[in-house]
Short mmCIF file of N, CA and C in Angstrom, two decimals:
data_model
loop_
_atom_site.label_atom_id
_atom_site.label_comp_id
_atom_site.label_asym_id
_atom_site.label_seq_id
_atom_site.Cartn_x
_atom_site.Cartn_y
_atom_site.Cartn_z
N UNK A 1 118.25 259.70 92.59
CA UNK A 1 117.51 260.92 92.24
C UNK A 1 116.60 260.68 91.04
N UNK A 2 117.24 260.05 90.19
CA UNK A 2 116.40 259.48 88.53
C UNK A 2 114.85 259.02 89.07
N UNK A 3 115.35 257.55 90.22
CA UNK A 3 114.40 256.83 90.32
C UNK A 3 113.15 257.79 91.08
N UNK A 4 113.61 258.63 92.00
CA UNK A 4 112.55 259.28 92.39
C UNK A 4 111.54 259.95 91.79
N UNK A 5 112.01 260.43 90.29
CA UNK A 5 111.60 261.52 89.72
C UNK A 5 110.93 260.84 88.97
N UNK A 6 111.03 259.53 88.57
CA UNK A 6 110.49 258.32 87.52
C UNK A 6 109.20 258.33 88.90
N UNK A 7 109.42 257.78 89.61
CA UNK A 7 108.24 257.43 90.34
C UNK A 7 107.01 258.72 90.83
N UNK A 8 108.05 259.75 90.83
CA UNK A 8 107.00 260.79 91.20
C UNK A 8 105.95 260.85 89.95
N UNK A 9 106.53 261.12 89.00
CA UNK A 9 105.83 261.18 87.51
C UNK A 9 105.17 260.11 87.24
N UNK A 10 105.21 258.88 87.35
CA UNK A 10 104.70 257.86 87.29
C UNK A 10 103.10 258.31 88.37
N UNK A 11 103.38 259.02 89.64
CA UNK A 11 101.97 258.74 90.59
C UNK A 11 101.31 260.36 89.98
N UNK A 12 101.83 261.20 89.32
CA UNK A 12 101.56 262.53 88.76
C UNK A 12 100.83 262.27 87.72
N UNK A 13 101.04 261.26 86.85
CA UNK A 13 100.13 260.46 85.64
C UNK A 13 98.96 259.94 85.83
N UNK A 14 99.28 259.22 86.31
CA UNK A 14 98.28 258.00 87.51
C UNK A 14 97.04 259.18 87.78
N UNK A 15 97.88 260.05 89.03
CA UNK A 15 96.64 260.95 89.26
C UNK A 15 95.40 261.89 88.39
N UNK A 16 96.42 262.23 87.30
CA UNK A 16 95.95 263.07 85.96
C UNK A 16 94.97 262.09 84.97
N UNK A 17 95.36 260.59 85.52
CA UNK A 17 94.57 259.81 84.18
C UNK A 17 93.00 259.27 85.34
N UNK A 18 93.38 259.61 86.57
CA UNK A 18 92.33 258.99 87.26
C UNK A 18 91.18 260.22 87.31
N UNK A 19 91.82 261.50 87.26
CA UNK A 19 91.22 262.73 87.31
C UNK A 19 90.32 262.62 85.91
N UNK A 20 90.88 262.35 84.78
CA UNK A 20 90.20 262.47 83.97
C UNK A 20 88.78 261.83 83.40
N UNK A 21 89.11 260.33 83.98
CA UNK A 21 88.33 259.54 83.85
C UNK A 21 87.41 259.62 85.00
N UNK A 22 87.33 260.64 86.13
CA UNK A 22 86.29 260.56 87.15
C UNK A 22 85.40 262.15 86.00
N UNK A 23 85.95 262.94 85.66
CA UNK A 23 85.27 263.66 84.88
C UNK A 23 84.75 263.23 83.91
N UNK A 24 85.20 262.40 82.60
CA UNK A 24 84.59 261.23 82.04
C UNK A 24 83.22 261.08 82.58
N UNK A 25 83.40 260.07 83.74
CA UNK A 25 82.10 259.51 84.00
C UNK A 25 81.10 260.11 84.61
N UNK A 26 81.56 261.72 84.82
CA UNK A 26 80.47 262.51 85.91
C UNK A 26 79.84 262.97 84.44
N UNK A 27 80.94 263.45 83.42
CA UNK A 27 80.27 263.92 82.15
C UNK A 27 78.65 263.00 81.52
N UNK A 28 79.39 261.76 81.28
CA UNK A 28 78.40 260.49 81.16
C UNK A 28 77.10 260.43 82.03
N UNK A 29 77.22 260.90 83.42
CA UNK A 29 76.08 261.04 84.13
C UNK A 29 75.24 262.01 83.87
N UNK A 30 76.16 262.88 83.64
CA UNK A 30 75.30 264.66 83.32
C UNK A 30 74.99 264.73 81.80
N UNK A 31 75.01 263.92 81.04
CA UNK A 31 74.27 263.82 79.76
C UNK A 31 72.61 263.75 80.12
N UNK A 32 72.42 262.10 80.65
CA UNK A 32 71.41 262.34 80.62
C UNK A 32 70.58 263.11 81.12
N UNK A 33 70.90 263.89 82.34
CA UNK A 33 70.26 264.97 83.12
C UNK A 33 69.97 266.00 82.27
N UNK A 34 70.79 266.71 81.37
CA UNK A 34 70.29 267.61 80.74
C UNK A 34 69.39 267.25 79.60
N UNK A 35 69.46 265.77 79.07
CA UNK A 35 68.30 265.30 78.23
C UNK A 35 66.64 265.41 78.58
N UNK A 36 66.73 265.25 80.24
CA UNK A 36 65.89 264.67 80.70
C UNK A 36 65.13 266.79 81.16
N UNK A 37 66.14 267.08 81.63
CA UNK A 37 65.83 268.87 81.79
C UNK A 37 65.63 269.23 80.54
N UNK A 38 66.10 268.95 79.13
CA UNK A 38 65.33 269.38 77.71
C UNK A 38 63.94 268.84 77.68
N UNK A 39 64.08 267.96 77.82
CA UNK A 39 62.26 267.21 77.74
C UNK A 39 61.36 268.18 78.54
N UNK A 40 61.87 268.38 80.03
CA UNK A 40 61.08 268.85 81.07
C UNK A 40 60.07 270.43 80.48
N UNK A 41 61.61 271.22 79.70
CA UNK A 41 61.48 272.13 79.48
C UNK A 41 61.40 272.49 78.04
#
């Protein structure tokens, strides 16, 4: 039962740290867009 709950949490992490870092890098993308929409405008 331990080990299950170790492993569930283990892929519950995993998912939460992969989630974050895909927002991360969409953030990183959408910088320059709004740089580039300040200039425009």
């Amino acid at each position: 039962m331990m080990n299950y709950q170790s492993i569930y949490l283990n892929e519950t992490n995993f998912y939460f740290g992969l989630g974050d870092l895909i927002r991360s890098t969409i953030k990183l993308y959408d910088l320059p867009k709004i740089m580039i929409f300040n200039c425009i405008s």
